[in-house]
CSV table of C-alpha atoms and ligand atoms in Angstrom, one decimal:
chain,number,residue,atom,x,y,z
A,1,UNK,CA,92.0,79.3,79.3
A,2,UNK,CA,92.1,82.4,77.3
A,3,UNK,CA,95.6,83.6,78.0
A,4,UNK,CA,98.6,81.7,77.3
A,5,UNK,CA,98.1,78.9,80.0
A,6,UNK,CA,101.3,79.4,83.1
A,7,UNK,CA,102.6,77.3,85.6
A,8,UNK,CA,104.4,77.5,88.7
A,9,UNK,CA,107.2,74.8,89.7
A,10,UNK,CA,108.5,74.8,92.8
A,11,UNK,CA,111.3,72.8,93.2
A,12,UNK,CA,112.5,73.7,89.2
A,13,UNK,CA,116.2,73.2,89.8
A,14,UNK,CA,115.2,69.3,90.6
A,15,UNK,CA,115.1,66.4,88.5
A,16,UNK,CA,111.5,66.3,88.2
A,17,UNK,CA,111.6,70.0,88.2
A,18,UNK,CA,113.7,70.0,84.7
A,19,UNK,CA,111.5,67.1,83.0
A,20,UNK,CA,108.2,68.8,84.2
A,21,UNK,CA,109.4,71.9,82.6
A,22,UNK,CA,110.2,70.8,79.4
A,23,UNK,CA,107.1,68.6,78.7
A,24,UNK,CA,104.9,72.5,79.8
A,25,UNK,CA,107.6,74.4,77.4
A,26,UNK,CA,107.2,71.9,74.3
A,27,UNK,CA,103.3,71.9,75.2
A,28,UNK,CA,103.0,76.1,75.1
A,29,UNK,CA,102.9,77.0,78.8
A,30,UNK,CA,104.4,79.7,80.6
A,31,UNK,CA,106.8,78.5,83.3
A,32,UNK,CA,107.7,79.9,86.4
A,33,UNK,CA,110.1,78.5,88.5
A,34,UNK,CA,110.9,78.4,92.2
A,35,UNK,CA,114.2,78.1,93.2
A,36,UNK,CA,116.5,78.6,96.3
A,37,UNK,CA,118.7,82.0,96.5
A,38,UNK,CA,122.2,80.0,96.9
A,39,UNK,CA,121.0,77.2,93.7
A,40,UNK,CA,123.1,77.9,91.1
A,41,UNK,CA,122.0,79.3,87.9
A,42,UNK,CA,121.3,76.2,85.4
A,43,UNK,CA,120.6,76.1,81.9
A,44,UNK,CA,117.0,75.9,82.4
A,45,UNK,CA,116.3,78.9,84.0
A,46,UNK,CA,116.8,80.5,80.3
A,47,UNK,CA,113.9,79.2,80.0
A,48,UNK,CA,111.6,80.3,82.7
A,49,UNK,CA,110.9,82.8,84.5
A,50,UNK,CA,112.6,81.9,87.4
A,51,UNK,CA,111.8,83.3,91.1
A,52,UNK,CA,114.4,83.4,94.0
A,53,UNK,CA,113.1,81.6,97.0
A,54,UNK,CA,112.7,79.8,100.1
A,55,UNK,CA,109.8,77.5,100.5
A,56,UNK,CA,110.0,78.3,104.1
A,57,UNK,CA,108.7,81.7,103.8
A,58,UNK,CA,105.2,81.2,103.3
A,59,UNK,CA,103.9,84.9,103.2
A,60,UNK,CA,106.3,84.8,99.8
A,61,UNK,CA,104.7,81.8,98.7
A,62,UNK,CA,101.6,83.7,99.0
A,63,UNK,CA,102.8,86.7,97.0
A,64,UNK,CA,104.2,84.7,94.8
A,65,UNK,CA,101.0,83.0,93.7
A,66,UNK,CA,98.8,86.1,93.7
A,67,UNK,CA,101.4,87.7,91.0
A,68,UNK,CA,102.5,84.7,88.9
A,69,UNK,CA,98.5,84.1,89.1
A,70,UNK,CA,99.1,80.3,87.7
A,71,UNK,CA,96.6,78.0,86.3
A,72,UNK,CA,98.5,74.9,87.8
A,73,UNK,CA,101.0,74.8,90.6
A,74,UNK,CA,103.5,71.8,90.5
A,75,UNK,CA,105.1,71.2,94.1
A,76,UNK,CA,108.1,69.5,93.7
A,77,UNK,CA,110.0,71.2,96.0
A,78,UNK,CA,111.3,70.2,99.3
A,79,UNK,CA,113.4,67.9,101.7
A,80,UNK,CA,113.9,65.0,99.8
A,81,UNK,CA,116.4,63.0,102.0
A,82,UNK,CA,115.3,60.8,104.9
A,83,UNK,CA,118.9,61.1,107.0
A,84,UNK,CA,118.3,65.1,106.6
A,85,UNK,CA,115.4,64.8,107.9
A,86,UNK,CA,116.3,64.1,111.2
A,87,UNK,CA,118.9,66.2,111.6
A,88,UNK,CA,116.6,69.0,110.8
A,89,UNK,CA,112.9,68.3,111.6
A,90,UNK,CA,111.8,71.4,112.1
A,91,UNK,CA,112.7,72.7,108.9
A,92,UNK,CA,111.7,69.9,107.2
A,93,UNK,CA,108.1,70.6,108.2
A,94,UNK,CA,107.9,73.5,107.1
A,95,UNK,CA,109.6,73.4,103.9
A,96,UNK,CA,108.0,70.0,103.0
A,97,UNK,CA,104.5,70.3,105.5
A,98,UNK,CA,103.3,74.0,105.7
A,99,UNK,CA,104.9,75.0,102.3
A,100,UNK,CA,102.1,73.1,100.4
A,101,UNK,CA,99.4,74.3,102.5
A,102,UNK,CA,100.3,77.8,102.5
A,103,UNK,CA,100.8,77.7,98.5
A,104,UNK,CA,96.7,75.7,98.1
A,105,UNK,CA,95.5,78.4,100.3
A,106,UNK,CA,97.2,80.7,98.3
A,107,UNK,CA,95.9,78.8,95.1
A,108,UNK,CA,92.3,78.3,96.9
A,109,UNK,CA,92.5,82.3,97.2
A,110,UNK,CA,93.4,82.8,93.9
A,111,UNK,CA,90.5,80.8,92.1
A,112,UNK,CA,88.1,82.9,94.9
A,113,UNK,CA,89.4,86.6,93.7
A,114,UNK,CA,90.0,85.5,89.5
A,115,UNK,CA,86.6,82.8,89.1
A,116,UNK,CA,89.2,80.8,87.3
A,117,UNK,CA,89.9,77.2,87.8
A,118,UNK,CA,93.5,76.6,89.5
A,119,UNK,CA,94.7,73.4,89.8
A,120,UNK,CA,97.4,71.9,92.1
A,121,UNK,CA,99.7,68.7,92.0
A,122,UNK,CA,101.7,68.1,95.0
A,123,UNK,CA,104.7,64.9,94.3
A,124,UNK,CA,103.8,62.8,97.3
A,125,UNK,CA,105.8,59.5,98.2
A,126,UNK,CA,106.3,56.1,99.3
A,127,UNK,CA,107.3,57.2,102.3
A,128,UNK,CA,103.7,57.9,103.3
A,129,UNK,CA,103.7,54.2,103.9
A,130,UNK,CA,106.8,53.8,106.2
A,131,UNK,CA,107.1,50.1,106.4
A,132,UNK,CA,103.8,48.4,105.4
A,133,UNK,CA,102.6,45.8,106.1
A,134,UNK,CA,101.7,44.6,102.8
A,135,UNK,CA,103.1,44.8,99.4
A,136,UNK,CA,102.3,46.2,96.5
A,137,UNK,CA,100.6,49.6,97.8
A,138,UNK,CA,97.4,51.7,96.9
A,139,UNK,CA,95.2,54.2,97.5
A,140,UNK,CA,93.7,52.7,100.4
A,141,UNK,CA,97.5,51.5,102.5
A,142,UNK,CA,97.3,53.2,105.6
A,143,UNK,CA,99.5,55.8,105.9
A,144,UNK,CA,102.5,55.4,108.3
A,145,UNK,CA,105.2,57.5,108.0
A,146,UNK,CA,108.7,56.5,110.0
A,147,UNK,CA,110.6,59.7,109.5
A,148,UNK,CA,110.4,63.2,109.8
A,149,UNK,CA,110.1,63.4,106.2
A,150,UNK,CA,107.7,61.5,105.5
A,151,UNK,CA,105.3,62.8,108.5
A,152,UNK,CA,105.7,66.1,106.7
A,153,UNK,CA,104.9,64.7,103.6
A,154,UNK,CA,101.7,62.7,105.4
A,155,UNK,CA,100.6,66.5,106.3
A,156,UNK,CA,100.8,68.0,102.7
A,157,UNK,CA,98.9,64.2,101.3
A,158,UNK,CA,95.9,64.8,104.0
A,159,UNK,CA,95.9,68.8,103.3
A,160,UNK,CA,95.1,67.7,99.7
A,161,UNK,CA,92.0,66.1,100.8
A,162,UNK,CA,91.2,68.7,102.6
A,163,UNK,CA,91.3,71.8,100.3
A,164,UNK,CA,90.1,69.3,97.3
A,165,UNK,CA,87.2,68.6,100.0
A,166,UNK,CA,86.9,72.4,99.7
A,167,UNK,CA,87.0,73.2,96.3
A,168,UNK,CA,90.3,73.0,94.6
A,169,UNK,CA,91.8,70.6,92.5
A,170,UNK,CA,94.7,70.0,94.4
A,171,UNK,CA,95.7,65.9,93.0
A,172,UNK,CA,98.6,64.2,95.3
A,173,UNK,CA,100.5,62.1,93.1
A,174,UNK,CA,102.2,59.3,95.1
A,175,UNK,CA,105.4,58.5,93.7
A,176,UNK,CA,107.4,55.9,93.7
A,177,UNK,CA,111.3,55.9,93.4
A,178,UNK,CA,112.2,57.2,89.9
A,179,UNK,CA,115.5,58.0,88.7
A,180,UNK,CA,117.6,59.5,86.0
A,181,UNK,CA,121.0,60.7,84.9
A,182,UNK,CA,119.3,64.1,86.9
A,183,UNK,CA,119.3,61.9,89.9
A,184,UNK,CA,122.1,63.1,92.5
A,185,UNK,CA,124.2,61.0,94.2
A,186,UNK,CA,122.1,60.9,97.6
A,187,UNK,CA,120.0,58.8,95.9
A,188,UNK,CA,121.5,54.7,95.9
A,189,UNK,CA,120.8,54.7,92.1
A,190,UNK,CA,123.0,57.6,91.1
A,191,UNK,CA,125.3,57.1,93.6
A,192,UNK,CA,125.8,53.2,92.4
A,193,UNK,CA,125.8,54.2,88.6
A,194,UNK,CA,128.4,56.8,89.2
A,195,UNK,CA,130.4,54.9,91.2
A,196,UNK,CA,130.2,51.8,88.4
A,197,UNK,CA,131.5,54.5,86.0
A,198,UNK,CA,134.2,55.3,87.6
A,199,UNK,CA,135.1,51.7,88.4
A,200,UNK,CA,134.8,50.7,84.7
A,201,UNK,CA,137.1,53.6,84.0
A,202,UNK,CA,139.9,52.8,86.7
A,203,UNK,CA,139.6,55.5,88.5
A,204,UNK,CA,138.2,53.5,92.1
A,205,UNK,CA,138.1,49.8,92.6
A,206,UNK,CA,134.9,49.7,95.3
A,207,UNK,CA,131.6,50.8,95.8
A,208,UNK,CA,130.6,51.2,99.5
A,209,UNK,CA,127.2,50.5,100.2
A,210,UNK,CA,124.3,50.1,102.8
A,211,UNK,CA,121.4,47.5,102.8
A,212,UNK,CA,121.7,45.3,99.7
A,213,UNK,CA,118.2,43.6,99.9
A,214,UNK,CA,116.0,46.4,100.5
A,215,UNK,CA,113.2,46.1,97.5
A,216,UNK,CA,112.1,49.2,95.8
A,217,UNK,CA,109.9,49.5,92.4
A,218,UNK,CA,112.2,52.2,90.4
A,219,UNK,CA,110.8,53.8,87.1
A,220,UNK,CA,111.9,56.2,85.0
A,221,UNK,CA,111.7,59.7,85.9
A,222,UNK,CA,110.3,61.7,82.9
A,223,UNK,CA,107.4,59.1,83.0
A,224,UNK,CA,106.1,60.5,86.4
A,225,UNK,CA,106.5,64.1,85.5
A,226,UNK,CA,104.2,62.6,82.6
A,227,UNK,CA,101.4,61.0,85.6
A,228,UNK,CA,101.6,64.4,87.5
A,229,UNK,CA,100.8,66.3,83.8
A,230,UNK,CA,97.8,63.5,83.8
A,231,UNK,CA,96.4,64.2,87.2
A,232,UNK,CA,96.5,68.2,86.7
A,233,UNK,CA,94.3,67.5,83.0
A,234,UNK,CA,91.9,65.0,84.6
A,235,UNK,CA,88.6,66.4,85.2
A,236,UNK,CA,88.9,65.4,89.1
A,237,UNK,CA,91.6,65.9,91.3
A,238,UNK,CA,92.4,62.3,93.3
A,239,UNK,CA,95.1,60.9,95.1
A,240,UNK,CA,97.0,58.6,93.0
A,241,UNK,CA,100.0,55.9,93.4
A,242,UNK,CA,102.7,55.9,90.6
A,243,UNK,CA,104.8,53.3,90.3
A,244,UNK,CA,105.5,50.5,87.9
A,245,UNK,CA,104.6,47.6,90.2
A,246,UNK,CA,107.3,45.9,89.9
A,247,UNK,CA,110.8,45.9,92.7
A,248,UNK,CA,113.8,45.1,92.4
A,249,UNK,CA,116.9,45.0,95.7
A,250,UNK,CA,119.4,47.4,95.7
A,251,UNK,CA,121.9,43.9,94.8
A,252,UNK,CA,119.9,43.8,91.4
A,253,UNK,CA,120.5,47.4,91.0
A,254,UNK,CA,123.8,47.0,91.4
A,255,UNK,CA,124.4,43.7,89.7
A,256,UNK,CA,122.7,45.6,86.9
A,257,UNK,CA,124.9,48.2,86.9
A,258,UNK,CA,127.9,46.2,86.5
A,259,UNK,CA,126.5,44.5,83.6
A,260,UNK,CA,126.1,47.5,81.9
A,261,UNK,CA,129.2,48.7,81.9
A,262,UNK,CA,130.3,44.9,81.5
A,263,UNK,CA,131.8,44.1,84.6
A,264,UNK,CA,130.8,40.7,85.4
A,265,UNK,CA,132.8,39.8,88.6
A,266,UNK,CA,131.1,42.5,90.6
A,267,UNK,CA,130.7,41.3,93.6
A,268,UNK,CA,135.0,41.7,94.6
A,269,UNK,CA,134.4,45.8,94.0
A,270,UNK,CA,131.3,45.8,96.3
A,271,UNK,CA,131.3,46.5,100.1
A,272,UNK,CA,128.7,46.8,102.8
A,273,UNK,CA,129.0,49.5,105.8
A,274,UNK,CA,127.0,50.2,108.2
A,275,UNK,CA,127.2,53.6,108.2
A,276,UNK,CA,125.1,53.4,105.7
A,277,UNK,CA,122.5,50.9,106.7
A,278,UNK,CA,119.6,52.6,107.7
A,279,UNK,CA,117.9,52.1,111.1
A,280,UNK,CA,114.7,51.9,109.8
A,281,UNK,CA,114.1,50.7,105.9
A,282,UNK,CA,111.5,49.5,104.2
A,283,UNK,CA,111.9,46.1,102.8
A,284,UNK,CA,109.9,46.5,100.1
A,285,UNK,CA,108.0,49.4,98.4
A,286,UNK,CA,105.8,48.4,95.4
A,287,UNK,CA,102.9,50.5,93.9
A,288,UNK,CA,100.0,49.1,92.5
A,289,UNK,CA,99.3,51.9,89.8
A,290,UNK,CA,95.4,50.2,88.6
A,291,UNK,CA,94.6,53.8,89.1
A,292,UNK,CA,96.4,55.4,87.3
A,293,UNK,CA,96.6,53.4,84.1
A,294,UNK,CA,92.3,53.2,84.4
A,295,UNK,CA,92.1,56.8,85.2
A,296,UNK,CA,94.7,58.6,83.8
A,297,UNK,CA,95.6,56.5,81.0
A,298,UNK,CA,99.2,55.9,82.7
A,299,UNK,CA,101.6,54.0,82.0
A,300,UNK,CA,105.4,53.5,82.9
A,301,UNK,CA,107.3,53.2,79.5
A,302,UNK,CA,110.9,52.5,80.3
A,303,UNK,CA,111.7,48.9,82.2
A,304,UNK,CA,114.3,48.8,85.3
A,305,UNK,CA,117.5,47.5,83.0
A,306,UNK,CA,116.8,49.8,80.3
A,307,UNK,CA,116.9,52.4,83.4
A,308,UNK,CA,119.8,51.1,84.7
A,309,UNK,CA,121.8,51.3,82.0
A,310,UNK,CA,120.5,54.8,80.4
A,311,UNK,CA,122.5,56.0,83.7
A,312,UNK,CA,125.4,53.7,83.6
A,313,UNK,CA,125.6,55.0,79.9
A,314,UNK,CA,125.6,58.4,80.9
A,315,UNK,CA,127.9,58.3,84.2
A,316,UNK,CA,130.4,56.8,81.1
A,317,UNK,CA,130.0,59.5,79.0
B,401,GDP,P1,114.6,56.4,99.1
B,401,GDP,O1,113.8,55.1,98.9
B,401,GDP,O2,113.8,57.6,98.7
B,401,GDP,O3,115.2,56.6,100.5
B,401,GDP,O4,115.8,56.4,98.0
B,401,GDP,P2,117.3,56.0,98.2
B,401,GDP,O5,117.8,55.8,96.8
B,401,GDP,O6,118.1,56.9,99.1
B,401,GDP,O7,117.3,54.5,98.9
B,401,GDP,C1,116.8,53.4,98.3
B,401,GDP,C2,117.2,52.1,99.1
B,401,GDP,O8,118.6,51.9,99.0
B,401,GDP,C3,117.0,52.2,100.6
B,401,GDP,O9,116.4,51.0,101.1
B,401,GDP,C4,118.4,52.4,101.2
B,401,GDP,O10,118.5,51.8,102.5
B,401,GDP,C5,119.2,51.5,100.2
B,401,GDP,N1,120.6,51.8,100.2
B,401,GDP,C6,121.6,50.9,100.3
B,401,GDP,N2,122.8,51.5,100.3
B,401,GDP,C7,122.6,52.8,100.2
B,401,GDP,C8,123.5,53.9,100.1
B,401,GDP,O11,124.7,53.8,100.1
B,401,GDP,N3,122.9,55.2,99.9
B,401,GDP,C9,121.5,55.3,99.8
B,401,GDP,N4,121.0,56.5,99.6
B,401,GDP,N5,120.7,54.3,100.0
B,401,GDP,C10,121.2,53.0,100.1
């Protein structure tokens, strides 16, 4: 790259979206962001160019590539909630489905009119896998998806394939859980860290929650911004699980929680509802990440407690 190398984030106003984009700044890229018309102006978008947007409207998608011209295109945008989902399929497909198509065919075009090499990285996850059969997961798990969301997901994985098949280097980065103080409060983490904090400051004496023993293999978030800044470097594009490979219930999370704020008796300030008990759940969702760490050199480098607590310590704060 001859020019002062750009991306595009979709997605910017996200977690993932505010770690990705201050790795590119510190490492000398131009970032452009996509965010939603009604998001509210954050302190990052300073920082980036930022463009106003709806991942539903592909033919601006389009446009958007064609004049940002990017070298890599981070999709991080999206549906990320199962129970949404459901409520609104349709949307979800598009937003979370066609959205990723329309920008690699945008991107596909792109490298076609320039001769330059664009590269795409699309945050896939776990939910590919629905419920599977076996534990950990790879590369080679079937995919299954139980929801809405993660059918359209499914679509945007295989589309991958598909335009890498055909000449871009589009990598889909299957990601497991990872969380953060960034994390919001749909999210069981978040919404159990918060809820410790405010516990441990008197402010509510009970945490209502859903399925206690559900098993998922949490890491922390920068370090999978850090796998999809791997995959768009490598010299192939590849489908790739990221994850640290190890899981731990939603009880551990919370037991965790309590620990670090240094409430031992948690159990009295917990409760289980079935409102939020899922219909369909996986029990347990644990990557094996062999290729990542023997391709890309990954590796997660913060454990579950020291995640826990980085949150708890924060929701104190
Ligand atoms: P997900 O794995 O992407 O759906 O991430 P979540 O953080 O939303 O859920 C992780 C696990 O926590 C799932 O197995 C949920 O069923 C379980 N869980 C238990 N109680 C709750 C709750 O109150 N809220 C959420 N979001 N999940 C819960």
């Amino acid at each position: 790259m001859s020019h002062m190398p750009r991306a595009l984030v979709t997605g910017v106003h996200g977690q993932d979206g505010y770690y990705l984009t201050e790795r590119l700044l510190s490492e000398g890229w131009e970032v452009h962001g996509l965010a939603r018309d009604e998001d509210a102006h954050l302190e990052i978008d300073d920082r980036v160019v930022l463009h106003r947007g709806d991942l539903a409207d592909r033919p601006a998608l389009a446009a958007l590539i064609e004049t940002v011209e990017p070298d890599h295109v981070y999709n991080l945008g999206g549906i990320s909630s199962v129970a949404y989902s459901w409520e609104h399929p349709v949307l979800t497909a598009e937003v979370s489905g066609l959205a990723p198509i329309a920008l690699m065919s945008a991107a596909l075009d792109l490298q076609g009119r320039t001769g330059r090499d664009v590269r795409f990285v699309q945050a896939s996850s776990a939910e590919l896998f629905g419920e599977p059969a076996t534990s950990p997961q790879d590369e080679s798990t079937p995919i299954a998806p139980l929801s809405p969301y993660g059918a359209a997901k499914a679509m945007a994985h295989h589309a991958c394939r598909v335009f890498r098949q055909h000449g871009l280097h589009a990598s889909s980065a299957i990601l497991y859980n990872h969380e953060s103080p960034r994390r919001p409060e749909s999210f069981v983490t978040r919404k159990i860290t918060s809820g410790v904090a405010a516990i441990a400051r008197g402010e509510s004496d009970e945490l209502v929650l859903g399925n206690l023993d559900a098993r998922r293999d949490w890491g922390w978030a920068p370090d999978y911004v850090d796998a999809m800044l791997r995959a768009a470097a490598h010299d192939e594009a590849m489908d790739v699980v990221i994850g640290t490979g190890r899981s731990y219930s939603v009880r551990d999370f919370v037991a965790a929680a309590f620990e670090a704020a240094g409430i031992m008796d948690w159990e009295r300030h917990v409760r289980v509802d079935p409102r939020f008990v899922r219909p369909r759940d996986a029990t347990e969702l644990r990557a094996d990440a062999t290729r990542a760490r023997a391709e890309l050199g990954w590796r997660p480098t913060v454990e579950f407690a020291e995640v826990v607590s980085r949150m708890v310590a924060e929701d104190l704060r």
